[in-house]
Amino acid sequence: MKYFSLFFFCLYGLFHFNTVSAENTGLLASLGNSPTYTSQNILALKDSLKNLDVRLADYPDDYEASLLKSLVYFRVGEFQQAITELDGLIARVPDFHLAHLIRGDILLARVKKLNGLGNNSILNSLSHKQSTLLKSLLQESQMRLGRIKQDDLTSHYPRQILNLGESVEHALIVEKSTHRLYAYKRQDNGQPPKLLRDFYVSTGKKEGNKQLKGDLRTPEGVYFVTSWIPEEKLPDKYGVGAFPVNYPNELDQRQGKTGYGIWLHGTPSKFYSRPPLDSEGCVVLTNEDFNTLKQEITPGVTPIVIVEKVDWLDRTNWIAERDLLLGKLEQWRMDWESLDTSRYLDHYAQNFWSKGHNYKSWSKRKKRLASNKSYQKIQLSDISLLAYSENGNANDVVVARFQQDYQSSNFSSEMKKRLYLQRQSQQWKIMYEGR
Amino acid sequence: MRFIQALICSTFLLQMGSACAQVDELATVLQQADTQAKAGQLDQAIRTYNNLISQHPSQPEIYNNLAVLLAKQGKLDAARETLEKAMRQNPVYATVYDNLSAVYVEMARGSYAKALQLGMAPREVALKSVDVNPVVTKPVTVASAKQTKAGVVERNVSSEQAKAEKPLDFDSIKMTLHGWASAWSAQEVDLYLSFYAADFKPGKNLQRHAWAKQRRVRLKKPEWVKVTLDNIQIEAIEQDRISARFIQEYQSNSYNDITHKEVQLQSSPDGWRILAETAL
């Protein structure tokens, strides 16, 4: 993924009276002065302004886009537009503390040089509580501003979502390192999914992957939303609703991970948003964003892949990866159907487990079953493929979920099946199979 | 202020009857606004100033004094807009600059209070007012009312005379110098450079361009700078051109000195501009 070479401080530059009174010359002259500034940066900023306008055209209540827009205006010297945008935003979301902080800075920048967000003499003598709050606003701003630097995401696709079955309209990805939640929509005819919208989210107070109950970390892996809890049944701290997810999943349990109650939920009523690292492990959205996202989530269906970093692939690589895994699944189906048990069992990992089975008992049972059949017919449909990788590709897992219709000379069944595939020395092996 | 107006009026009375009537009218209205403000009738005073502005839209002093009252009422945003307008009339006006700074700081404080739940009570922002110099005024209403050919001619003649007889506006020269020093102190290079005339001669065989580049580097170099001027003496050289001598105290994190300086200022439509600068 490429990023524009403009950095946080670049956005947070210095603007003064001269750039305003000079509707004419001041801006370009003073920008030329700034060592980090090139005309390319300005173009990039103009581009981001365009992107933000697109976001706002699609979702007029995208408050973050409004905030970022005011910062871009500020950076390109349009002070009045920056303030107008911010004032409009604050009128709509009076509890958006970060917006107030940035407004203070933009106003103060007219008088003195700023050394970054909230870094000035007015904010010198803060109580411990206030400076903690300031620090968390700075963190939030860095995360939200990070989005502006990101390349156009319409030409890149997340490896986390490789296929979505016909019954799965949407899938979510949470990227912990950038505190974004991406909402994707399935496209027909094998096209990559489409990014609908992305949101700022708060995650667990502690960084890293969840291991134990109470470790205040957000788990990483492939999960599914299991149910819906409306606002009326929740304490205020969960905001306007909650979607529990299936942590710990089969793999987590196998790895001895503990804890429960990992939810996707809203924000307490007296805050607009929360700092990036603030929950006990849940993924937290603003209430406005939660309400927007709510419409795309179906309990029991919608996957949510939580990762430290999203693997962004270009279209060609995304399609290659998807085809590889769909091919792998198809090969498994054909080898199963062939009644050649050794070919079939070659798809399974030595560390395989299923309910009541390990690799040894599974292979014994499968050999016995195959010997009693003259034919088997297996159909897979509604296939979803969701990928999770930890530490690059060191621990690469793909979860396949599909509808399996089985028919043989002596048996017939229909079921929803879930496979965990793991890449082991360049080969994809099934390490778990279950309903 | 009244005394000065009376003096100016009596000087002009001999040559330009109608212009003086306008000055007199302006003086009366200003007096009225002042009385209203002092009596605490801020709304009326603000209305009076707004009327004045519609007649004298290019006079930064009136905007400034209107902003003083708006700030007093806590209408910081309105005060800010008014001061920005004043800046547009004359961007090198030290008082307007200071007032605008004060308004921005207070508005920023208000935002920070909301951001961090600081519980800071809003403070009253006491801005500085300035004397309105009625001589510089070019009233628009009277001119447009007199559309007869004779009237236009008459007005042209009288404004020519006004220009010829205009006494030096020492306050505005002093404000220019202070504005120059405060731009320097703020390390606002573009603003600082805007105080120099286009044909300013840097001396030392430096081209103006090279000089500006050098100033840019030097102004920005220290972490902080404070430049104050003292003992300003102004002397007219010719019409629209003056010489000013003063003591310049320069302080920064790395260097301090006190210099005696002489600058020559040229009057331009944008205000006074530095034509030459010499250390004595």
Short mmCIF file of N, CA and C in Angstrom, two decimals, chain A residues 106 122 146 180 230 303 356 395:
data_model
loop_
_atom_site.label_atom_id
_atom_site.label_comp_id
_atom_site.label_asym_id
_atom_site.label_seq_id
_atom_site.Cartn_x
_atom_site.Cartn_y
_atom_site.Cartn_z
N ILE A 106 -6.96 25.80 15.32
CA ILE A 106 -7.03 26.57 14.07
C ILE A 106 -7.15 28.06 14.39
N ILE A 122 -1.77 27.87 26.26
CA ILE A 122 -3.09 27.89 26.93
C ILE A 122 -3.32 26.55 27.62
N GLY A 146 -5.06 9.56 9.95
CA GLY A 146 -4.38 8.53 9.19
C GLY A 146 -5.16 8.15 7.94
N ARG A 180 -9.64 1.24 12.26
CA ARG A 180 -10.69 1.42 11.26
C ARG A 180 -11.52 0.15 11.18
N PRO A 230 -30.64 -4.88 21.64
CA PRO A 230 -31.07 -3.50 21.46
C PRO A 230 -30.72 -2.62 22.66
N PRO A 303 -19.82 -11.90 8.66
CA PRO A 303 -18.49 -12.15 9.21
C PRO A 303 -17.82 -10.85 9.64
N GLY A 356 -14.84 -34.49 18.91
CA GLY A 356 -14.67 -35.91 19.24
C GLY A 356 -13.62 -36.63 18.41
N ASN A 395 1.36 -17.46 10.52
CA ASN A 395 0.21 -18.23 10.97
C ASN A 395 -0.99 -17.81 10.13
#
